[in-house]
Amino acid sequence: MLISQLFISKSRKIDFELSILFQDLANVPLVSGNYYIKWKIKYADAPSGSTARAPITDHNVLWNHTNATTVHLIVGKDNILAPCDLKLEVFQELNGGKDTHTIGTLTLNLSEYAGSGTTTRRYLLDDCKFNSTLKLSIRLFQKSDADIKYEVPPLKKQQIFADIPTMITERKDKGLVKDDLFIADPKGQSSASLSSIPVHKSHSAVNLEHFYKKSLSPIPMLKSSDDQSPTDLVEQLFQGQPIDGVQSTSAGHSSAKWS
């Protein structure tokens, strides 16, 4: 705990177990090098760290790296949790580590995620020459006295892609789902399957009208399907994967499968 927190009343200090899953980096127009993330967490027992190095494949980097630590948050006089910054920096490493370049940065206020279960979102990197996006899963589980009351600052809607006006979010707030990925459990042990952690069912609002507005090709039309949400379909687009059950139609032309 920082010295500045020693003079704050115990009734205003709350300990949270922070679990972060660094999933992947998408839309990277590069073909070589190894990639990793460095992080710094304010008011944390383990304030810094980094992921393992991972290669780039089809313009995507996959980590699925988990990190767990305890963070100490302060309840302000207005009863709202004070900011607690998570600062991330993504690097490209070349020539066996001799050359290192910054791909982009991201700063999040962890207080916005307190008590919200597991939140999974894809974020557009700052200070990035490309439209690269970083996918994270974040969980902030209250460890200390549950009788301490607080309010959470509103979650900022950071834009995912410049041409998609509606943010794609997988904020879990209804129902239960299972995920094959991994995230550290609230007790701070190594890592546990997300399928064993109750998370809330995602909801998404995806508006691609502007995205296709200037396209000269026919607009792809989606078949009705109960298996894939709009978020799943756009996630496949980010990953460069083919989408099942999609047709292209245009006046005077027969429909054909989009591969």
PDB file of C-alpha atoms in Angstrom:
ATOM      1  CA  MET A   1       0.000   0.000   0.000  1.00  0.00           C
ATOM      2  CA  LEU A   2       1.239   3.488  -0.848  1.00  0.00           C
ATOM      3  CA  ILE A   3       2.181   5.947   1.895  1.00  0.00           C
ATOM      4  CA  SER A   4      -0.529   8.324   0.636  1.00  0.00           C
ATOM      5  CA  GLN A   5      -3.159   5.730   1.582  1.00  0.00           C
ATOM      6  CA  LEU A   6      -1.959   5.319   5.171  1.00  0.00           C
ATOM      7  CA  PHE A   7      -3.816   8.447   6.284  1.00  0.00           C
ATOM      8  CA  ILE A   8      -7.138   7.427   4.740  1.00  0.00           C
ATOM      9  CA  SER A   9      -9.868   6.028   6.963  1.00  0.00           C
ATOM     10  CA  LYS A  10     -10.227   2.245   6.883  1.00  0.00           C
ATOM     11  CA  SER A  11     -13.923   2.653   6.081  1.00  0.00           C
ATOM     12  CA  ARG A  12     -12.958   4.279   2.775  1.00  0.00           C
ATOM     13  CA  LYS A  13     -10.477   1.621   1.631  1.00  0.00           C
ATOM     14  CA  ILE A  14     -11.581  -1.498  -0.246  1.00  0.00           C
ATOM     15  CA  ASP A  15      -9.433  -4.398  -1.411  1.00  0.00           C
ATOM     16  CA  PHE A  16     -10.295  -6.025  -4.726  1.00  0.00           C
ATOM     17  CA  GLU A  17      -8.862  -9.123  -6.376  1.00  0.00           C
ATOM     18  CA  LEU A  18      -8.031  -8.085  -9.933  1.00  0.00           C
ATOM     19  CA  SER A  19      -7.982 -10.715 -12.691  1.00  0.00           C
ATOM     20  CA  ILE A  20      -6.992  -9.780 -16.239  1.00  0.00           C
ATOM     21  CA  LEU A  21      -6.964 -11.988 -19.310  1.00  0.00           C
ATOM     22  CA  PHE A  22      -4.864 -10.575 -22.149  1.00  0.00           C
ATOM     23  CA  GLN A  23      -6.477 -12.344 -25.095  1.00  0.00           C
ATOM     24  CA  ASP A  24      -5.250 -11.103 -28.467  1.00  0.00           C
ATOM     25  CA  LEU A  25      -4.160  -8.224 -30.679  1.00  0.00           C
ATOM     26  CA  ALA A  26      -6.012  -7.967 -34.002  1.00  0.00           C
ATOM     27  CA  ASN A  27      -5.629  -6.021 -37.240  1.00  0.00           C
ATOM     28  CA  VAL A  28      -1.824  -5.663 -37.215  1.00  0.00           C
ATOM     29  CA  PRO A  29      -0.547  -4.992 -40.774  1.00  0.00           C
ATOM     30  CA  LEU A  30       2.831  -6.568 -40.041  1.00  0.00           C
ATOM     31  CA  VAL A  31       4.205 -10.019 -40.796  1.00  0.00           C
ATOM     32  CA  SER A  32       7.228 -10.505 -38.542  1.00  0.00           C
ATOM     33  CA  GLY A  33       8.493 -10.164 -34.988  1.00  0.00           C
ATOM     34  CA  ASN A  34       7.371 -11.209 -31.532  1.00  0.00           C
ATOM     35  CA  TYR A  35       4.864  -9.178 -29.538  1.00  0.00           C
ATOM     36  CA  TYR A  36       4.263  -8.621 -25.833  1.00  0.00           C
ATOM     37  CA  ILE A  37       2.402  -6.344 -23.430  1.00  0.00           C
ATOM     38  CA  LYS A  38       3.808  -4.481 -20.445  1.00  0.00           C
ATOM     39  CA  TRP A  39       1.469  -3.206 -17.754  1.00  0.00           C
ATOM     40  CA  LYS A  40       1.508  -0.916 -14.742  1.00  0.00           C
ATOM     41  CA  ILE A  41      -1.287  -0.933 -12.154  1.00  0.00           C
ATOM     42  CA  LYS A  42      -1.739   1.850  -9.634  1.00  0.00           C
ATOM     43  CA  TYR A  43      -2.401   0.844  -6.006  1.00  0.00           C
ATOM     44  CA  ALA A  44      -1.624  -2.845  -6.698  1.00  0.00           C
ATOM     45  CA  ASP A  45       0.390  -5.361  -4.673  1.00  0.00           C
ATOM     46  CA  ALA A  46       2.079  -6.431  -7.927  1.00  0.00           C
ATOM     47  CA  PRO A  47       2.205  -3.098  -9.774  1.00  0.00           C
ATOM     48  CA  SER A  48       3.886  -4.183 -13.017  1.00  0.00           C
ATOM     49  CA  GLY A  49       4.534  -7.119 -15.300  1.00  0.00           C
ATOM     50  CA  SER A  50       4.474  -8.373 -18.881  1.00  0.00           C
ATOM     51  CA  THR A  51       3.093 -11.155 -21.039  1.00  0.00           C
ATOM     52  CA  ALA A  52       5.200 -13.763 -22.798  1.00  0.00           C
ATOM     53  CA  ARG A  53       6.448 -13.050 -26.331  1.00  0.00           C
ATOM     54  CA  ALA A  54       4.099 -14.315 -29.029  1.00  0.00           C
ATOM     55  CA  PRO A  55       4.495 -14.466 -32.841  1.00  0.00           C
ATOM     56  CA  ILE A  56       2.160 -12.841 -35.335  1.00  0.00           C
ATOM     57  CA  THR A  57      -0.046 -15.078 -37.491  1.00  0.00           C
ATOM     58  CA  ASP A  58      -2.384 -13.747 -40.177  1.00  0.00           C
ATOM     59  CA  HIS A  59      -2.000 -10.227 -38.738  1.00  0.00           C
ATOM     60  CA  ASN A  60      -3.130 -11.363 -35.280  1.00  0.00           C
ATOM     61  CA  VAL A  61      -1.232 -12.053 -32.045  1.00  0.00           C
ATOM     62  CA  LEU A  62      -2.618 -14.524 -29.503  1.00  0.00           C
ATOM     63  CA  TRP A  63      -1.554 -14.537 -25.833  1.00  0.00           C
ATOM     64  CA  ASN A  64      -4.373 -15.751 -23.551  1.00  0.00           C
ATOM     65  CA  HIS A  65      -2.126 -14.629 -20.688  1.00  0.00           C
ATOM     66  CA  THR A  66      -3.613 -14.233 -17.196  1.00  0.00           C
ATOM     67  CA  ASN A  67      -2.583 -11.980 -14.345  1.00  0.00           C
ATOM     68  CA  ALA A  68      -3.981 -11.703 -10.818  1.00  0.00           C
ATOM     69  CA  THR A  69      -3.165  -9.249  -8.042  1.00  0.00           C
ATOM     70  CA  THR A  70      -4.828  -7.268  -5.263  1.00  0.00           C
ATOM     71  CA  VAL A  71      -5.636  -3.587  -5.794  1.00  0.00           C
ATOM     72  CA  HIS A  72      -6.546  -1.129  -3.036  1.00  0.00           C
ATOM     73  CA  LEU A  73      -9.269   1.303  -4.085  1.00  0.00           C
ATOM     74  CA  ILE A  74     -10.423   4.415  -2.260  1.00  0.00           C
ATOM     75  CA  VAL A  75     -14.021   5.542  -1.825  1.00  0.00           C
ATOM     76  CA  GLY A  76     -14.183   9.297  -2.407  1.00  0.00           C
ATOM     77  CA  LYS A  77     -16.176  11.763  -0.334  1.00  0.00           C
ATOM     78  CA  ASP A  78     -18.864  11.608  -3.018  1.00  0.00           C
ATOM     79  CA  ASN A  79     -19.087   7.837  -2.369  1.00  0.00           C
ATOM     80  CA  ILE A  80     -17.642   7.076  -5.830  1.00  0.00           C
ATOM     81  CA  LEU A  81     -14.531   4.917  -6.249  1.00  0.00           C
ATOM     82  CA  ALA A  82     -11.454   7.016  -6.989  1.00  0.00           C
ATOM     83  CA  PRO A  83      -9.600   6.324 -10.284  1.00  0.00           C
ATOM     84  CA  CYS A  84      -7.122   3.441 -10.446  1.00  0.00           C
ATOM     85  CA  ASP A  85      -5.188   3.370 -13.710  1.00  0.00           C
ATOM     86  CA  LEU A  86      -4.188   0.281 -15.652  1.00  0.00           C
ATOM     87  CA  LYS A  87      -1.573   1.361 -18.218  1.00  0.00           C
ATOM     88  CA  LEU A  88      -0.692  -0.995 -21.068  1.00  0.00           C
ATOM     89  CA  GLU A  89       1.958  -0.761 -23.755  1.00  0.00           C
ATOM     90  CA  VAL A  90       2.220  -3.185 -26.682  1.00  0.00           C
ATOM     91  CA  PHE A  91       5.662  -3.856 -28.186  1.00  0.00           C
ATOM     92  CA  GLN A  92       7.074  -5.478 -31.317  1.00  0.00           C
ATOM     93  CA  GLU A  93      10.429  -7.215 -30.888  1.00  0.00           C
ATOM     94  CA  LEU A  94      12.743  -7.867 -33.869  1.00  0.00           C
ATOM     95  CA  ASN A  95      16.194  -9.383 -34.427  1.00  0.00           C
ATOM     96  CA  GLY A  96      16.112 -11.503 -31.314  1.00  0.00           C
ATOM     97  CA  GLY A  97      15.202  -8.584 -29.080  1.00  0.00           C
ATOM     98  CA  LYS A  98      17.808  -6.176 -30.413  1.00  0.00           C
ATOM     99  CA  ASP A  99      15.149  -3.903 -31.910  1.00  0.00           C
ATOM    100  CA  THR A 100      11.961  -2.975 -30.051  1.00  0.00           C
ATOM    101  CA  HIS A 101       9.131  -0.796 -31.323  1.00  0.00           C
ATOM    102  CA  THR A 102       5.985   0.440 -29.585  1.00  0.00           C
ATOM    103  CA  ILE A 103       2.792  -0.628 -31.369  1.00  0.00           C
ATOM    104  CA  GLY A 104       0.393   1.319 -29.151  1.00  0.00           C
ATOM    105  CA  THR A 105      -0.802   2.103 -25.637  1.00  0.00           C
ATOM    106  CA  LEU A 106      -4.000   1.846 -23.625  1.00  0.00           C
ATOM    107  CA  THR A 107      -5.062   3.334 -20.281  1.00  0.00           C
ATOM    108  CA  LEU A 108      -8.133   2.081 -18.405  1.00  0.00           C
ATOM    109  CA  ASN A 109      -9.696   3.130 -15.102  1.00  0.00           C
ATOM    110  CA  LEU A 110     -10.109  -0.130 -13.182  1.00  0.00           C
ATOM    111  CA  SER A 111     -12.604   1.460 -10.783  1.00  0.00           C
ATOM    112  CA  GLU A 112     -15.127   1.400 -13.632  1.00  0.00           C
ATOM    113  CA  TYR A 113     -15.079  -2.420 -13.589  1.00  0.00           C
ATOM    114  CA  ALA A 114     -15.639  -2.970  -9.855  1.00  0.00           C
ATOM    115  CA  GLY A 115     -18.385  -5.431  -8.990  1.00  0.00           C
ATOM    116  CA  SER A 116     -19.430  -5.962 -12.615  1.00  0.00           C
ATOM    117  CA  GLY A 117     -18.408  -9.589 -13.006  1.00  0.00           C
ATOM    118  CA  THR A 118     -16.188 -10.440 -15.958  1.00  0.00           C
ATOM    119  CA  THR A 119     -16.163  -7.729 -18.621  1.00  0.00           C
ATOM    120  CA  THR A 120     -14.793  -8.603 -22.064  1.00  0.00           C
ATOM    121  CA  ARG A 121     -14.166  -5.830 -24.574  1.00  0.00           C
ATOM    122  CA  ARG A 122     -12.020  -5.037 -27.603  1.00  0.00           C
ATOM    123  CA  TYR A 123     -10.190  -1.698 -27.362  1.00  0.00           C
ATOM    124  CA  LEU A 124      -8.697   0.475 -30.081  1.00  0.00           C
ATOM    125  CA  LEU A 125      -5.080   1.230 -29.148  1.00  0.00           C
ATOM    126  CA  ASP A 126      -3.930   4.799 -28.566  1.00  0.00           C
ATOM    127  CA  ASP A 127      -0.744   6.191 -30.144  1.00  0.00           C
ATOM    128  CA  CYS A 128      -0.987   3.497 -32.823  1.00  0.00           C
ATOM    129  CA  LYS A 129      -0.246   3.954 -36.534  1.00  0.00           C
ATOM    130  CA  PHE A 130      -2.742   1.195 -37.347  1.00  0.00           C
ATOM    131  CA  ASN A 131      -6.305   0.402 -36.305  1.00  0.00           C
ATOM    132  CA  SER A 132      -5.048  -2.406 -34.093  1.00  0.00           C
ATOM    133  CA  THR A 133      -7.385  -3.602 -31.342  1.00  0.00           C
ATOM    134  CA  LEU A 134      -6.605  -5.339 -28.050  1.00  0.00           C
ATOM    135  CA  LYS A 135      -9.067  -7.791 -26.488  1.00  0.00           C
ATOM    136  CA  LEU A 136      -9.145  -8.007 -22.680  1.00  0.00           C
ATOM    137  CA  SER A 137     -11.254  -9.673 -20.015  1.00  0.00           C
ATOM    138  CA  ILE A 138     -11.277  -7.867 -16.645  1.00  0.00           C
ATOM    139  CA  ARG A 139     -12.759  -8.883 -13.297  1.00  0.00           C
ATOM    140  CA  LEU A 140     -12.621  -6.922 -10.034  1.00  0.00           C
ATOM    141  CA  PHE A 141     -13.858  -9.014  -7.089  1.00  0.00           C
ATOM    142  CA  GLN A 142     -14.331  -7.362  -3.681  1.00  0.00           C
ATOM    143  CA  LYS A 143     -12.235  -9.034  -0.970  1.00  0.00           C
ATOM    144  CA  SER A 144     -12.575  -6.736   2.036  1.00  0.00           C
ATOM    145  CA  ASP A 145     -15.583  -5.767   4.170  1.00  0.00           C
ATOM    146  CA  ALA A 146     -18.687  -6.180   2.021  1.00  0.00           C
ATOM    147  CA  ASP A 147     -20.547  -3.679   4.228  1.00  0.00           C
ATOM    148  CA  ILE A 148     -18.583  -0.798   2.749  1.00  0.00           C
ATOM    149  CA  LYS A 149     -20.886   0.925   0.267  1.00  0.00           C
ATOM    150  CA  TYR A 150     -19.630   2.635  -2.860  1.00  0.00           C
ATOM    151  CA  GLU A 151     -20.660   3.719  -6.347  1.00  0.00           C
ATOM    152  CA  VAL A 152     -18.827   2.811  -9.532  1.00  0.00           C
ATOM    153  CA  PRO A 153     -17.914   5.522 -12.057  1.00  0.00           C
ATOM    154  CA  PRO A 154     -19.592   5.026 -15.449  1.00  0.00           C
ATOM    155  CA  LEU A 155     -17.790   2.737 -17.877  1.00  0.00           C
ATOM    156  CA  LYS A 156     -16.355   4.790 -20.721  1.00  0.00           C
ATOM    157  CA  LYS A 157     -17.408   3.772 -24.218  1.00  0.00           C
ATOM    158  CA  GLN A 158     -14.111   3.683 -26.034  1.00  0.00           C
ATOM    159  CA  GLN A 159     -14.519   3.405 -29.795  1.00  0.00           C
ATOM    160  CA  ILE A 160     -13.576   0.080 -31.327  1.00  0.00           C
ATOM    161  CA  PHE A 161     -13.140   1.020 -34.970  1.00  0.00           C
ATOM    162  CA  ALA A 162     -13.228   4.448 -36.597  1.00  0.00           C
ATOM    163  CA  ASP A 163     -15.893   3.453 -39.135  1.00  0.00           C
ATOM    164  CA  ILE A 164     -18.143   1.609 -36.697  1.00  0.00           C
ATOM    165  CA  PRO A 165     -20.052   4.261 -34.732  1.00  0.00           C
ATOM    166  CA  THR A 166     -21.544   1.777 -32.310  1.00  0.00           C
ATOM    167  CA  MET A 167     -19.081   0.273 -29.864  1.00  0.00           C
ATOM    168  CA  ILE A 168     -18.860  -3.498 -29.814  1.00  0.00           C
ATOM    169  CA  THR A 169     -19.013  -4.514 -26.186  1.00  0.00           C
ATOM    170  CA  GLU A 170     -19.246  -7.788 -24.375  1.00  0.00           C
ATOM    171  CA  ARG A 171     -20.129  -6.255 -21.018  1.00  0.00           C
ATOM    172  CA  LYS A 172     -21.535  -9.148 -19.029  1.00  0.00           C
ATOM    173  CA  ASP A 173     -24.656  -8.106 -17.184  1.00  0.00           C
ATOM    174  CA  LYS A 174     -27.413 -10.675 -17.802  1.00  0.00           C
ATOM    175  CA  GLY A 175     -27.624 -14.445 -17.693  1.00  0.00           C
ATOM    176  CA  LEU A 176     -24.785 -16.978 -17.527  1.00  0.00           C
ATOM    177  CA  VAL A 177     -22.447 -18.148 -20.272  1.00  0.00           C
ATOM    178  CA  LYS A 178     -19.362 -20.335 -20.531  1.00  0.00           C
ATOM    179  CA  ASP A 179     -16.083 -19.464 -22.196  1.00  0.00           C
ATOM    180  CA  ASP A 180     -13.182 -21.685 -23.214  1.00  0.00           C
ATOM    181  CA  LEU A 181     -10.614 -19.003 -22.376  1.00  0.00           C
ATOM    182  CA  PHE A 182      -8.873 -18.651 -19.040  1.00  0.00           C
ATOM    183  CA  ILE A 183      -8.744 -15.980 -16.368  1.00  0.00           C
ATOM    184  CA  ALA A 184      -7.270 -15.911 -12.882  1.00  0.00           C
ATOM    185  CA  ASP A 185      -9.737 -16.863 -10.158  1.00  0.00           C
ATOM    186  CA  PRO A 186     -10.806 -14.387  -7.410  1.00  0.00           C
ATOM    187  CA  LYS A 187      -8.640 -16.185  -4.840  1.00  0.00           C
ATOM    188  CA  GLY A 188      -5.488 -15.196  -6.732  1.00  0.00           C
ATOM    189  CA  GLN A 189      -4.451 -18.724  -7.716  1.00  0.00           C
ATOM    190  CA  SER A 190      -2.707 -19.403 -11.005  1.00  0.00           C
ATOM    191  CA  SER A 191      -5.498 -19.606 -13.575  1.00  0.00           C
ATOM    192  CA  ALA A 192      -8.933 -21.130 -13.852  1.00  0.00           C
ATOM    193  CA  SER A 193     -11.258 -21.709 -16.753  1.00  0.00           C
ATOM    194  CA  LEU A 194     -13.780 -18.991 -17.353  1.00  0.00           C
ATOM    195  CA  SER A 195     -16.295 -21.799 -17.630  1.00  0.00           C
ATOM    196  CA  SER A 196     -15.998 -22.193 -13.857  1.00  0.00           C
ATOM    197  CA  ILE A 197     -16.552 -18.483 -13.212  1.00  0.00           C
ATOM    198  CA  PRO A 198     -20.108 -17.101 -13.472  1.00  0.00           C
ATOM    199  CA  VAL A 199     -20.106 -14.321 -16.040  1.00  0.00           C
ATOM    200  CA  HIS A 200     -22.946 -12.386 -17.553  1.00  0.00           C
ATOM    201  CA  LYS A 201     -24.277 -12.953 -21.040  1.00  0.00           C
ATOM    202  CA  SER A 202     -23.000 -10.471 -23.585  1.00  0.00           C
ATOM    203  CA  HIS A 203     -25.124  -7.986 -25.431  1.00  0.00           C
ATOM    204  CA  SER A 204     -23.996  -6.066 -28.501  1.00  0.00           C
ATOM    205  CA  ALA A 205     -25.207  -3.355 -30.788  1.00  0.00           C
ATOM    206  CA  VAL A 206     -23.380  -3.357 -34.090  1.00  0.00           C
ATOM    207  CA  ASN A 207     -24.183  -0.802 -36.764  1.00  0.00           C
ATOM    208  CA  LEU A 208     -22.278  -1.552 -39.969  1.00  0.00           C
ATOM    209  CA  GLU A 209     -24.281   0.792 -42.210  1.00  0.00           C
ATOM    210  CA  HIS A 210     -21.553   3.414 -42.330  1.00  0.00           C
ATOM    211  CA  PHE A 211     -18.874   0.724 -42.645  1.00  0.00           C
ATOM    212  CA  TYR A 212     -20.357  -0.483 -45.958  1.00  0.00           C
ATOM    213  CA  LYS A 213     -21.632   2.928 -47.045  1.00  0.00           C
ATOM    214  CA  LYS A 214     -18.885   3.616 -49.576  1.00  0.00           C
ATOM    215  CA  SER A 215     -18.394   0.056 -50.747  1.00  0.00           C
ATOM    216  CA  LEU A 216     -18.910  -0.608 -54.468  1.00  0.00           C
ATOM    217  CA  SER A 217     -19.592  -4.290 -53.869  1.00  0.00           C
ATOM    218  CA  PRO A 218     -22.996  -5.659 -52.829  1.00  0.00           C
ATOM    219  CA  ILE A 219     -23.711  -5.450 -49.120  1.00  0.00           C
ATOM    220  CA  PRO A 220     -23.476  -8.909 -47.513  1.00  0.00           C
ATOM    221  CA  MET A 221     -26.812 -10.060 -46.119  1.00  0.00           C
ATOM    222  CA  LEU A 222     -26.862 -12.267 -43.049  1.00  0.00           C
ATOM    223  CA  LYS A 223     -29.041 -15.331 -42.839  1.00  0.00           C
ATOM    224  CA  SER A 224     -31.069 -15.612 -39.677  1.00  0.00           C
ATOM    225  CA  SER A 225     -29.150 -17.663 -37.126  1.00  0.00           C
ATOM    226  CA  ASP A 226     -29.546 -18.361 -33.449  1.00  0.00           C
ATOM    227  CA  ASP A 227     -25.936 -19.492 -33.074  1.00  0.00           C
ATOM    228  CA  GLN A 228     -23.982 -16.293 -33.725  1.00  0.00           C
ATOM    229  CA  SER A 229     -24.468 -12.857 -32.215  1.00  0.00           C
ATOM    230  CA  PRO A 230     -23.475  -9.659 -34.070  1.00  0.00           C
ATOM    231  CA  THR A 231     -20.419  -9.503 -31.809  1.00  0.00           C
ATOM    232  CA  ASP A 232     -19.381 -13.019 -32.879  1.00  0.00           C
ATOM    233  CA  LEU A 233     -19.686 -12.096 -36.564  1.00  0.00           C
ATOM    234  CA  VAL A 234     -17.640  -8.893 -36.245  1.00  0.00           C
ATOM    235  CA  GLU A 235     -15.100 -10.747 -34.091  1.00  0.00           C
ATOM    236  CA  GLN A 236     -14.613 -13.159 -37.006  1.00  0.00           C
ATOM    237  CA  LEU A 237     -14.091 -10.184 -39.320  1.00  0.00           C
ATOM    238  CA  PHE A 238     -11.368  -8.858 -36.991  1.00  0.00           C
ATOM    239  CA  GLN A 239      -9.704 -12.283 -36.993  1.00  0.00           C
ATOM    240  CA  GLY A 240      -9.946 -12.657 -40.785  1.00  0.00           C
ATOM    241  CA  GLN A 241     -12.063 -15.799 -40.468  1.00  0.00           C
ATOM    242  CA  PRO A 242     -14.755 -16.877 -42.961  1.00  0.00           C
ATOM    243  CA  ILE A 243     -18.329 -16.350 -41.787  1.00  0.00           C
ATOM    244  CA  ASP A 244     -20.769 -19.197 -42.184  1.00  0.00           C
ATOM    245  CA  GLY A 245     -24.226 -18.542 -43.545  1.00  0.00           C
ATOM    246  CA  VAL A 246     -23.488 -15.239 -45.299  1.00  0.00           C
ATOM    247  CA  GLN A 247     -24.725 -14.455 -48.795  1.00  0.00           C
ATOM    248  CA  SER A 248     -24.108 -11.632 -51.225  1.00  0.00           C
ATOM    249  CA  THR A 249     -27.181 -10.437 -53.110  1.00  0.00           C
ATOM    250  CA  SER A 250     -27.685  -7.755 -55.719  1.00  0.00           C
ATOM    251  CA  ALA A 251     -30.392  -6.791 -58.183  1.00  0.00           C
ATOM    252  CA  GLY A 252     -30.288  -8.898 -61.322  1.00  0.00           C
ATOM    253  CA  HIS A 253     -27.731 -11.329 -59.912  1.00  0.00           C
ATOM    254  CA  SER A 254     -28.177 -14.663 -58.278  1.00  0.00           C
ATOM    255  CA  SER A 255     -27.004 -15.021 -54.640  1.00  0.00           C
ATOM    256  CA  ALA A 256     -23.748 -16.821 -53.923  1.00  0.00           C
ATOM    257  CA  LYS A 257     -21.911 -17.964 -50.800  1.00  0.00           C
ATOM    258  CA  TRP A 258     -19.408 -15.494 -49.366  1.00  0.00           C
ATOM    259  CA  SER A 259     -16.144 -17.323 -48.687  1.00  0.00           C
TER     260      SER A 259
END
